[in-house]
Coordinates of C-alpha atoms in Angstrom, one line a residue:
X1 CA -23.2 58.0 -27.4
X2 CA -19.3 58.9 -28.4
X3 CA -18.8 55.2 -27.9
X4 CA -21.6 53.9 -30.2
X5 CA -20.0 56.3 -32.8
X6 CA -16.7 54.9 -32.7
X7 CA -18.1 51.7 -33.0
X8 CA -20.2 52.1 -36.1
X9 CA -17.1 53.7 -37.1
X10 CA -15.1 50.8 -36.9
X11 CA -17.6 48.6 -38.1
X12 CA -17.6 51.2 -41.5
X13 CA -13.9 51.0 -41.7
X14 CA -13.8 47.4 -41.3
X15 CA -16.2 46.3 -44.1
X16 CA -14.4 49.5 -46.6
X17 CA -11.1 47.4 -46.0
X18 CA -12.3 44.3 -46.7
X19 CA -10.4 43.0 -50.3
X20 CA -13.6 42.7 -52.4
X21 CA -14.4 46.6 -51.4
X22 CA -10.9 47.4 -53.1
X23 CA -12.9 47.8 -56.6
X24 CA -15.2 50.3 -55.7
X25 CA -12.2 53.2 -53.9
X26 CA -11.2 54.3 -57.7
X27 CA -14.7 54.6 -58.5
X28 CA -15.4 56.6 -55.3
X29 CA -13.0 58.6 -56.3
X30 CA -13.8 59.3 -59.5
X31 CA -17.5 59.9 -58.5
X32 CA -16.1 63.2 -56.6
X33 CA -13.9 64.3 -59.1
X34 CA -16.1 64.6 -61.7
X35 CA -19.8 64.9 -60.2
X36 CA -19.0 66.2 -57.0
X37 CA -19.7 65.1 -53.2
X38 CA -23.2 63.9 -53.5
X39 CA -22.2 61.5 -56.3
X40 CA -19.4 60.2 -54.2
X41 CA -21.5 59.9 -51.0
X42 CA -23.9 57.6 -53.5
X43 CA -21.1 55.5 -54.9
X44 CA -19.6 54.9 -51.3
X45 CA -23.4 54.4 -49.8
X46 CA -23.9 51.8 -52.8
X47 CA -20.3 49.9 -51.7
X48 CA -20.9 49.6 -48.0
X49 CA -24.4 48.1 -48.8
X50 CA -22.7 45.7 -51.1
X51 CA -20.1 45.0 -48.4
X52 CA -23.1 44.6 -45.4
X53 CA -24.6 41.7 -47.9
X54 CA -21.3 40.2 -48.2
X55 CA -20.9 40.3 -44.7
X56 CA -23.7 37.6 -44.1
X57 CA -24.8 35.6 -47.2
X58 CA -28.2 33.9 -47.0
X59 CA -28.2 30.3 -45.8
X60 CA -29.5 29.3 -49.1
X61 CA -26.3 31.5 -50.9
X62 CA -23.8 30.1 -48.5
X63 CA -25.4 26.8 -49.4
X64 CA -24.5 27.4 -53.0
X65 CA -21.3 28.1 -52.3
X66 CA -20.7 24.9 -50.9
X67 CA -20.1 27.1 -47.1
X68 CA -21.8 26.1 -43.7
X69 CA -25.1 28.1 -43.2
X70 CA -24.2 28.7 -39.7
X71 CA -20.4 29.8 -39.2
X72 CA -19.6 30.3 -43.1
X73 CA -16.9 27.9 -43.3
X74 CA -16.1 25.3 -45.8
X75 CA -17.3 22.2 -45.6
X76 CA -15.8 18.4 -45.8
X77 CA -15.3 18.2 -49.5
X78 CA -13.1 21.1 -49.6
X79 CA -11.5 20.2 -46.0
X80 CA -10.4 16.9 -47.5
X81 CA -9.2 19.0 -50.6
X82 CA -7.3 21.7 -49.1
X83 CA -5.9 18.5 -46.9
X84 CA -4.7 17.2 -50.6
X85 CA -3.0 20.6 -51.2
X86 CA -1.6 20.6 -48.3
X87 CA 0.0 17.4 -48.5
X88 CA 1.3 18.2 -51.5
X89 CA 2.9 21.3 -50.9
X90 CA 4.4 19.4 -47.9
X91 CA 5.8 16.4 -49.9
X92 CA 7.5 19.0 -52.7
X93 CA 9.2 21.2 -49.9
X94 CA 9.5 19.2 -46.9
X95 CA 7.2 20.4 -44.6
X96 CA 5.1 18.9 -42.4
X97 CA 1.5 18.8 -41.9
X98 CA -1.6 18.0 -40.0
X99 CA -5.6 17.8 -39.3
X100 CA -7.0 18.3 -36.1
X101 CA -11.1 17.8 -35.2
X102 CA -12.2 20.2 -32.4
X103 CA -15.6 19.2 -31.4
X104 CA -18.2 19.8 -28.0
X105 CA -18.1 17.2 -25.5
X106 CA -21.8 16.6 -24.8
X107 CA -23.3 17.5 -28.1
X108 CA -27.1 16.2 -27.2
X109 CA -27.5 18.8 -23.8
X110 CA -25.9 21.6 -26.0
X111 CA -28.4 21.1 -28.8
X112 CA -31.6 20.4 -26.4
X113 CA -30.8 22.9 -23.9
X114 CA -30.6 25.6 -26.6
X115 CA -32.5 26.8 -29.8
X116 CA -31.8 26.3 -32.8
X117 CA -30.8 30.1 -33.4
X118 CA -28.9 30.2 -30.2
X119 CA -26.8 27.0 -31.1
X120 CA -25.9 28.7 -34.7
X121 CA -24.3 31.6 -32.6
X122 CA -22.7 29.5 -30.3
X123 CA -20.6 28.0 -33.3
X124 CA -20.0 31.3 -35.3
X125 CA -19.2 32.7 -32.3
X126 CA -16.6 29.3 -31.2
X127 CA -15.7 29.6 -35.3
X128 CA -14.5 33.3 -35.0
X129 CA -12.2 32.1 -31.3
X130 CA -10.8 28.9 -33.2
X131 CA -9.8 31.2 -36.3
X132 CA -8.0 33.5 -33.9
X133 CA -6.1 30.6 -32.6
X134 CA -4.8 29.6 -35.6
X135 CA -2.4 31.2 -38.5
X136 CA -3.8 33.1 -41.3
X137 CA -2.9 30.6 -43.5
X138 CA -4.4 27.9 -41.9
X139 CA -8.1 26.1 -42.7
X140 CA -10.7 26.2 -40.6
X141 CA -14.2 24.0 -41.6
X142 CA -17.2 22.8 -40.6
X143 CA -17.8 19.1 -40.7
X144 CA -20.9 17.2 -39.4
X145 CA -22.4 17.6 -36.0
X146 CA -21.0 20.5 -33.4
X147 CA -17.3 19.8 -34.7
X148 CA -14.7 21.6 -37.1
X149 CA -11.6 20.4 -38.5
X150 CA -8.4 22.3 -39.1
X151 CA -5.8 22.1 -41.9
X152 CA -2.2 23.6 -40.3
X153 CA -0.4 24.2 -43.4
X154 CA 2.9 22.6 -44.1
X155 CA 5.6 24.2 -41.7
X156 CA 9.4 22.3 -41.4
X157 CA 8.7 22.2 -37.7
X158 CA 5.8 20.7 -36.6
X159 CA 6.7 18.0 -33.8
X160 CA 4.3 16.1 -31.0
X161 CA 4.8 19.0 -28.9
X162 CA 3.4 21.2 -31.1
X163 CA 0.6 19.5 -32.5
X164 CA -0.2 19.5 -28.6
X165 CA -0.1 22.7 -27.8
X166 CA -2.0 24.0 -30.4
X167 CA -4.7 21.0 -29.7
X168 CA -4.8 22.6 -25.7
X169 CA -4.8 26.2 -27.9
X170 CA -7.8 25.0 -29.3
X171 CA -9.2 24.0 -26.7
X172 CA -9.3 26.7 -24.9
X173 CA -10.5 29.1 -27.0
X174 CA -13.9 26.7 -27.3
X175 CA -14.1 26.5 -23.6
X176 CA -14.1 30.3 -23.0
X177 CA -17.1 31.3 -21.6
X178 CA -19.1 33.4 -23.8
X179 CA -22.3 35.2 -23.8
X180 CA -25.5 34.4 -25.7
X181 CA -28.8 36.1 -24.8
X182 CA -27.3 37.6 -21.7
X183 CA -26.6 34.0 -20.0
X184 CA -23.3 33.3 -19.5
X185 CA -22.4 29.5 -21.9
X186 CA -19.8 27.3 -21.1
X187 CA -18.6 24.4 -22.5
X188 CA -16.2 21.9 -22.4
X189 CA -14.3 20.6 -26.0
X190 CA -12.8 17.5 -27.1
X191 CA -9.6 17.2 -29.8
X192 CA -8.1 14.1 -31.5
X193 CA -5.1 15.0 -34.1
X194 CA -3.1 13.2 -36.9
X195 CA 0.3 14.4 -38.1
X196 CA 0.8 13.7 -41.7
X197 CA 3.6 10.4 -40.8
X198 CA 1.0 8.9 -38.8
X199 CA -2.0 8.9 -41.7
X200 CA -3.4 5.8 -42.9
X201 CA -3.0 6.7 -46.5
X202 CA -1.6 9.9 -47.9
X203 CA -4.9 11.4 -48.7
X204 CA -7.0 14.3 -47.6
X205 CA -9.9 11.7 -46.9
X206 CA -8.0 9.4 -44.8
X207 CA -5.9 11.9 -42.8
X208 CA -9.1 14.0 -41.8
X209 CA -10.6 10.4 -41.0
X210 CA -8.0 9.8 -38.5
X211 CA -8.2 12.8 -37.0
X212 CA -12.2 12.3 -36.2
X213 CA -11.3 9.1 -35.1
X214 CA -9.2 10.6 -32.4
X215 CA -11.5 13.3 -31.5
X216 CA -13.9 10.0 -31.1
X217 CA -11.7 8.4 -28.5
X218 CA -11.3 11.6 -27.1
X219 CA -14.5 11.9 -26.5
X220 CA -15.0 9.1 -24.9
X221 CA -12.1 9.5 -22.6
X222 CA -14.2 12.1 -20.6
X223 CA -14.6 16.0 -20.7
X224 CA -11.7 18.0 -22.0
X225 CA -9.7 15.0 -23.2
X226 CA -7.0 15.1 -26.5
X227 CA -6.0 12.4 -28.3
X228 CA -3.3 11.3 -31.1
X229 CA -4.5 9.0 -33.7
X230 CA -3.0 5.6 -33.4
X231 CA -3.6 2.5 -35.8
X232 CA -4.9 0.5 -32.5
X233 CA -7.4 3.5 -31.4
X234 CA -10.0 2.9 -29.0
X235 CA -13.2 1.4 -30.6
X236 CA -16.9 2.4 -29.9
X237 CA -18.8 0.2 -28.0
X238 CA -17.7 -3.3 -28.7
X239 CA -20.3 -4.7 -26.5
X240 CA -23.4 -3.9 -24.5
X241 CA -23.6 -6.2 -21.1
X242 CA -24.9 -5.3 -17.6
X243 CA -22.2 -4.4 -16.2
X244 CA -21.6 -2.2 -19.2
X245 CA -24.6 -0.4 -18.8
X246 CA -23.6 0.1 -14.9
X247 CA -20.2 0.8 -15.1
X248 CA -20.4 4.4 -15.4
X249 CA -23.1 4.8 -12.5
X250 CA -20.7 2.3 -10.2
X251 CA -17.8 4.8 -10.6
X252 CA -19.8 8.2 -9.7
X253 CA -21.5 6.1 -7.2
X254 CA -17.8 5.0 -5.2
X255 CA -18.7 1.6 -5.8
X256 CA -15.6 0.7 -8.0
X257 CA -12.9 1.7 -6.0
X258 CA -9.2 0.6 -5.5
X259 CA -8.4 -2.5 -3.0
X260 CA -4.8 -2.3 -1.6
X261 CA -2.3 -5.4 -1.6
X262 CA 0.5 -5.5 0.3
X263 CA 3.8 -5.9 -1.4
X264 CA 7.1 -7.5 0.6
X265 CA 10.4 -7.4 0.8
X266 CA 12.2 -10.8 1.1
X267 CA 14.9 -9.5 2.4
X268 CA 13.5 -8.1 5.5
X269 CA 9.9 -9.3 5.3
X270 CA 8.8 -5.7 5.7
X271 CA 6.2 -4.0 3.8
X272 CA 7.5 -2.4 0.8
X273 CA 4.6 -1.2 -0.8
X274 CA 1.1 -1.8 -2.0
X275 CA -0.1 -2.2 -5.2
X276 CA -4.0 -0.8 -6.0
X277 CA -6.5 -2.9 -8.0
X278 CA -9.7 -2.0 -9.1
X279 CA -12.6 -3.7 -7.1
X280 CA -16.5 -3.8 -7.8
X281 CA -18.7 -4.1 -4.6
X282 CA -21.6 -5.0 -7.2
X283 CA -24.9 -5.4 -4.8
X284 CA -26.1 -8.9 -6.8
X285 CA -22.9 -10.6 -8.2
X286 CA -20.5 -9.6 -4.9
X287 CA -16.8 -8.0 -5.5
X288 CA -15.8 -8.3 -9.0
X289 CA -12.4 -8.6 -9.9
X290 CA -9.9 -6.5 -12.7
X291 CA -10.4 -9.7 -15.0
X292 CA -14.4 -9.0 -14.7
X293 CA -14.6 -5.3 -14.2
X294 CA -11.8 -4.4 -17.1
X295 CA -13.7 -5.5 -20.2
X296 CA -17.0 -3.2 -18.8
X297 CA -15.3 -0.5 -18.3
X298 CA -13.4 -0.9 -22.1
X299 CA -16.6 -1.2 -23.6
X300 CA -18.5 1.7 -21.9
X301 CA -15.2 4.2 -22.8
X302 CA -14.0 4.8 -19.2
X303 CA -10.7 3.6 -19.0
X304 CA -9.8 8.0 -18.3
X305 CA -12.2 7.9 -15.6
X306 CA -11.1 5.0 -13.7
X307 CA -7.5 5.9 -13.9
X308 CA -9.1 9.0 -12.5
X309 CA -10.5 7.3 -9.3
X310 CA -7.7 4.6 -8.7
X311 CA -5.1 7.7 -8.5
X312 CA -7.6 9.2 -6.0
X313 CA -7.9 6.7 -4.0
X314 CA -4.1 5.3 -4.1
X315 CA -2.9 9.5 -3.2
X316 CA -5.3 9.2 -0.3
X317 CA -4.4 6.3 1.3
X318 CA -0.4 7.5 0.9
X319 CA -1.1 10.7 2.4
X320 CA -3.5 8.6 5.4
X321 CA -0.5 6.7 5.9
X322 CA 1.7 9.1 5.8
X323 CA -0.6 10.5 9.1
X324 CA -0.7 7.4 10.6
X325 CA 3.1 6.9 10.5
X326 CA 2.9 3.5 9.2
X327 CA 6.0 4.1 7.1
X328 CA 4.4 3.0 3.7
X329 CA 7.4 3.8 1.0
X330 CA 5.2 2.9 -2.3
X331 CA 2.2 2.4 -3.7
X332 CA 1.6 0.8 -7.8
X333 CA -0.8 1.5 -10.1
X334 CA -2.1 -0.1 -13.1
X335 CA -2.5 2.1 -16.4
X336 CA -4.1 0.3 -19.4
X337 CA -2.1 0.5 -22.6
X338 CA -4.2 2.9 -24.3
X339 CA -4.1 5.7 -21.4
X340 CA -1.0 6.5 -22.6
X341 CA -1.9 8.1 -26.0
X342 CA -3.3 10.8 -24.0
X343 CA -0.9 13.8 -24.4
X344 CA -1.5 14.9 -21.5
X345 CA -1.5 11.9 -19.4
X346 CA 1.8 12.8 -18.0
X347 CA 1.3 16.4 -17.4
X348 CA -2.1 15.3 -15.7
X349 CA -0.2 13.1 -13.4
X350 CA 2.2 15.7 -12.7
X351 CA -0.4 17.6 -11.2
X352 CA -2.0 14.9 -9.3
X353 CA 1.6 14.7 -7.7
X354 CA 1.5 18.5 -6.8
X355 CA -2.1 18.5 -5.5
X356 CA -1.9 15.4 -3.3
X357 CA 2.2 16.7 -2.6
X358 CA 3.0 13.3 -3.1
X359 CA 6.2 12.8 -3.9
X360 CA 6.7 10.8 -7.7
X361 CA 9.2 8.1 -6.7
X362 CA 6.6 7.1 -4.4
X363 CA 4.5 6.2 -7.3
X364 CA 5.2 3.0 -9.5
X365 CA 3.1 2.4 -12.9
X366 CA 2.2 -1.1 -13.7
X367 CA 3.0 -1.4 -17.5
X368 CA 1.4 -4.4 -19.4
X369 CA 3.1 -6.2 -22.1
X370 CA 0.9 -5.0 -24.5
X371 CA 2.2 -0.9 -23.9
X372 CA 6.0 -3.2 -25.4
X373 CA 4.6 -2.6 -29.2
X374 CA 3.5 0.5 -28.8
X375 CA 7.2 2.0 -28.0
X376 CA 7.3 3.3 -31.3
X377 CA 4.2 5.5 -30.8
X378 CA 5.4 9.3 -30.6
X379 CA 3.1 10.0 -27.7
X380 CA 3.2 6.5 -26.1
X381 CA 6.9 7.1 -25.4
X382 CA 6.7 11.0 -25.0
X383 CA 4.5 10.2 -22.1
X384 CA 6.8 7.1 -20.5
X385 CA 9.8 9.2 -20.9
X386 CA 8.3 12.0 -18.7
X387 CA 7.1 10.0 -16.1
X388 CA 10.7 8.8 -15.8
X389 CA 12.2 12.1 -15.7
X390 CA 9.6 12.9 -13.0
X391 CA 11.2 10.0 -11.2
X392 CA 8.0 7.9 -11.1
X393 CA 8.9 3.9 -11.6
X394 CA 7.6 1.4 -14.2
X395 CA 6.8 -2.2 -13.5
X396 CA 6.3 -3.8 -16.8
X397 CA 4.0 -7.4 -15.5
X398 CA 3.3 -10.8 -17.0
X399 CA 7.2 -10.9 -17.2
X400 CA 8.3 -14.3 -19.2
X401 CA 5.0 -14.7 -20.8
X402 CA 4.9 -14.0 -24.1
X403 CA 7.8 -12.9 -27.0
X404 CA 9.0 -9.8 -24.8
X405 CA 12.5 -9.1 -26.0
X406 CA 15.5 -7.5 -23.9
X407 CA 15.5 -4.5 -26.6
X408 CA 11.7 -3.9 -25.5
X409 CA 12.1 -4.5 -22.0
X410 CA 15.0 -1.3 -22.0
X411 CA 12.7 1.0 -24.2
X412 CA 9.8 0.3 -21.6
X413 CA 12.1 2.1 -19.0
X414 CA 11.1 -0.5 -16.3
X415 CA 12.4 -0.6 -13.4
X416 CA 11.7 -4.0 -11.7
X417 CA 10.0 -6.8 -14.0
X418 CA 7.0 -8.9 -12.2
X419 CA 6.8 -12.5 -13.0
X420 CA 3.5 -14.0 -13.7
X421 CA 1.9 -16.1 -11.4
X422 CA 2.6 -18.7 -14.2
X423 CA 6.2 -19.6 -12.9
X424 CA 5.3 -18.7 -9.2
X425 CA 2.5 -21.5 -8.4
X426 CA 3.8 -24.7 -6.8
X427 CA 7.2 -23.0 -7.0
X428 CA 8.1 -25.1 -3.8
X429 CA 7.6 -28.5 -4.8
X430 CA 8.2 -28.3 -8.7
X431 CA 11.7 -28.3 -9.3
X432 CA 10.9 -27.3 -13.4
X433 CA 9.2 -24.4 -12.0
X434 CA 12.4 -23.0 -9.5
X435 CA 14.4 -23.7 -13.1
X436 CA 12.5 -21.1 -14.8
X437 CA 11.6 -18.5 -12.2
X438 CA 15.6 -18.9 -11.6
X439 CA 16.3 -17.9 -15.2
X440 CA 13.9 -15.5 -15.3
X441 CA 15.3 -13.3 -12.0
X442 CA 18.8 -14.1 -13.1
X443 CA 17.9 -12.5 -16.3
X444 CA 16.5 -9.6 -14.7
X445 CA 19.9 -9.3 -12.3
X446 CA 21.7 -9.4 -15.6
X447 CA 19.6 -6.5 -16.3
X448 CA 19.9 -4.3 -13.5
X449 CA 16.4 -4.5 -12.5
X450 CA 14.3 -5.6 -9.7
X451 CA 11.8 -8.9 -9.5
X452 CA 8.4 -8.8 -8.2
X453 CA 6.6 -12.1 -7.7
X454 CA 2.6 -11.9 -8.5
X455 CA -0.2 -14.7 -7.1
X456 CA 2.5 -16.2 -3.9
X457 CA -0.3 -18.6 -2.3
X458 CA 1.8 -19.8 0.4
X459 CA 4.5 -19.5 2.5
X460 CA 6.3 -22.2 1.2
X461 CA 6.2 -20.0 -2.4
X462 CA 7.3 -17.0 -0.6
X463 CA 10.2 -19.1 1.1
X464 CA 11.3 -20.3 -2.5
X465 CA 11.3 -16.8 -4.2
X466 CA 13.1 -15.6 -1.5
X467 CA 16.0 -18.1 -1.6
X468 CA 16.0 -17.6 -5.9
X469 CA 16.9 -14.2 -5.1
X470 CA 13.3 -12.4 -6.1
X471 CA 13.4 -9.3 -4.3
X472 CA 9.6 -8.8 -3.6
X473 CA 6.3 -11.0 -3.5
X474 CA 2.8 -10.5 -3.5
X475 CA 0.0 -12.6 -3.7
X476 CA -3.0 -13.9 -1.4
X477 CA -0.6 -16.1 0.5
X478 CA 0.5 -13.2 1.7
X479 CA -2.7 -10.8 2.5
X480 CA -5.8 -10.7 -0.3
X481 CA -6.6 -7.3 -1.7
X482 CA -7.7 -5.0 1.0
X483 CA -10.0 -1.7 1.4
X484 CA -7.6 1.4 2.6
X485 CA -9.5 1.6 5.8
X486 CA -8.0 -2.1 6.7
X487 CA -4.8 -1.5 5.7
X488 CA -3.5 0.1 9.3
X489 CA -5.0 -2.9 11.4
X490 CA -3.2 -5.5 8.9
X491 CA 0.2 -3.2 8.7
X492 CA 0.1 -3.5 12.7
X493 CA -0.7 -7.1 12.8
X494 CA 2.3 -8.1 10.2
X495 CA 4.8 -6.0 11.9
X496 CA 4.1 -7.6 15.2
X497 CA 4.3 -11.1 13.3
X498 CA 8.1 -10.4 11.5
X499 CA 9.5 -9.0 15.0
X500 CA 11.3 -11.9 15.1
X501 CA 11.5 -13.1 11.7
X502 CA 13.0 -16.9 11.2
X503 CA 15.9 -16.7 8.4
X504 CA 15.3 -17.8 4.8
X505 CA 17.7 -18.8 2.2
X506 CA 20.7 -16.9 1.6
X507 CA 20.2 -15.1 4.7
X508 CA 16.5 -14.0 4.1
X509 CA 13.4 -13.3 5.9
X510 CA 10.3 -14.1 6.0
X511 CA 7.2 -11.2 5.6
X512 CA 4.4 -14.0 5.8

């Protein structure tokens, strides 16, 4: 009982404070003065029904007012124009702002597992833990769907670091479980962001439309995800195809999985790593390659959750080799272009590192050309330089195709360059091809970094690299793309094969 009173208490104090109550104290006051206690019992019962009105307006009032019916808070229009302010205010003192777009992850289940009434408290009640996570100064709205935007108002330091830990902030105060109806509600929450000097035009409009754009990609990246807003931001669905529609069914279902290729040294013909590719076992068309399996998985929006299972898969078979003693240094993998304007990609991998204890020099990522223009990106290179500092390695492919320039290649932070298969086919026989694969790992020496030679068919290729001074080769001449399990028969097989290697070139051997 004494603790119900001191919580109506509270809840009496707390609407007497509010500002709009700050009218009726003088005439409370003068009620008692002049007409005694009952008249200043009737003033003060007359301001705290006022003040319980005000506490919850009407759906139809808050309409009027241009406020959500469900959480009271603004709505787009006057999110894009406190956006305006904002940018205004930060332009005439030098500040620095930004919009954000906090939304559910799987808005249908939420909405169909729930009634309407229910789903209203669910976002007052995730509108009340959002404003707590934020200064009192700044904006918190409603926009469409189960999604809200926020304004930060202009501040001189608001960096990528920042912007992403108030984004995980966020985050977790929407993913806190809370309690509706006695059942305990959880769920999870997406974020996409845009700074002020990445919007597309210095408008309320377009910056809040960047930031949903990033929340989109977010939410397609997979539960819990945060994204930056790029120009070059993932697109919806660019196409529906079977394998589409199947992708995200072959991935739960362990049927896209990583294949293992062995990687060697031409100096000593031993293994020196393996590099993991994506593999379909697809029951009617066979195993499907990266080149068929990558645009599927683009267009179905589950580039996160592949990168997801070929880490898996690669920190398994280190750790099984590991236990097997077969003395595997390395192992590569491939990371599309636009994994790497997730904030926390690197932080993610971090903890992949420390939950496998798998050391992260044992780890190379396979950089495409196309990650070269986005160096500039604030996030793109936040995340390359931490992987660096982690002591993880970057192989940046396709090397010599293409306009790659040596300024680009030393932003990338590679670490050995792979030459396409371009300049490695018939490498034996065509003396125009040992010209330019000679340039191209001379170029590299000049560099200080390491050659890798993709798609060596032959032993005569692998000979011929090895003699132009490329320090490592792979290919199908050498052993096709493998499932983990047959990695330990094939390591065997090899190292029985180079025990007594035959000398190549300037004192090289060969792996074959």
């Amino acid at each position: 009982m004494t603790g119900r009173i001191v919580h109506w208490a509270r809840a009496v104090a707390a609407m007497l404070l509010r500002r709009e109550m700050a009218v009726f104290l003088p005439a409370i006051g003068l009620a008692g003065l002049w007409f005694g206690a009952d008249a200043m019992i009737l003033i003060a019962a007359t301001a705290l029904g006022v003040a319980w009105m005000g506490r919850t307006l009407p759906p139809l009032a808050q309409a009027k007012a241009g406020l959500d019916a469900a959480t009271g808070l603004c709505l787009r229009p006057e999110a894009e124009a406190q956006i305006d302010r904002a940018l205004a205010t930060a332009r005439e003192t030098g500040g620095k702002t930004a919009a954000l777009v906090v939304g559910f992850d799987d808005e249908e289940s939420v909405q169909a597992d729930r009634s309407q009434t229910e789903v209203d408290h669910l976002l007052r009640r995730s509108a009340e833990r959002l404003r707590g996570a934020l200064r009192d100064r700044d904006i918190l709205a409603r926009l469409d769907g189960l999604r809200f935007a926020v304004i930060l108002q202009p501040t001189p330091r608001l960096d990528l670091e920042g912007l992403i830990q108030i984004s995980s902030r966020l985050q977790a105060a929407v993913e806190t479980p809370l309690s509706i109806r006695q059942q305990t509600v959880t769920v999870t929450a997406h974020v996409g962001f845009c700074p002020m000097s990445r919007a597309p035009k210095m408008t309320g409009a377009a910056l809040l439309s960047a930031a949903e754009a990033a929340a989109d990609a977010a939410r397609r990246s997979g539960p819990s995800a945060i994204r930056a807003y790029a120009p070059d931001i993932w697109p919806a669905r660019m196409h529906e195809d079977d394998l589409t529609r199947e992708a995200a069914a072959a991935l739960e279902e362990g049927r896209i999985i990583a294949h293992l290729q062995s990687q060697l040294c031409t100096d000593t013909g031993e293994v020196s790593g393996f590099d993991a590719v994506p593999r379909w076992l697809h029951a009617a068309r066979g195993i499907l390659t990266e080149a068929e399996i990558m645009p599927a998985i683009e267009s179905a929006g589950l580039l996160g959750r592949l990168q997801e299972v070929l880490v898996f898969n690669a920190f398994h078979a280190l750790r099984d080799w590991d236990r097997q003693g077969a003395g595997v240094a390395t192992i590569s993998l491939p990371v599309h272009p636009q994994s790497f304007h997730d904030p926390k990609f690197a932080s993610r991998m971090q903890w992949d590192f420390d939950r496998f204890e798998i050391s992260p020099g044992r780890v190379r990522f396979v950089l495409s050309p196309a990650i070269l223009p986005l160096l500039v990106d604030e996030v793109v290179r936040h995340n390359l330089d931490a992987l660096c500092e982690m002591g993880a390695g970057l192989d940046l492919s396709d090397f010599g195709m293409g306009a790659t320039s040596v300024a680009q290649i030393r932003r990338s932070g590679a670490q050995r360059l792979r030459l396409h298969r371009t300049f490695v086919a018939r490498i034996d026989t065509d003396p125009a091809q040992q010209r330019a694969a000679a340039a191209l790992i001379a170029m590299a020496d000049g560099l200080g970094l390491e050659t890798l030679a993709d798609g060596v068919g032959s032993i005569g290729e692998h000979a011929m690299l090895a003699q132009l001074g490329c320090r490592h080769v792979q290919g199908a001449g050498i052993a096709r793309a493998m499932p983990q399990e047959e990695t330990a028969a094939w390591l065997e097989r090899h190292r029985a094969k180079i025990s007594q290697p035959p000398r190549l070139g300037r004192g090289r051997s060969t792996g074959g």
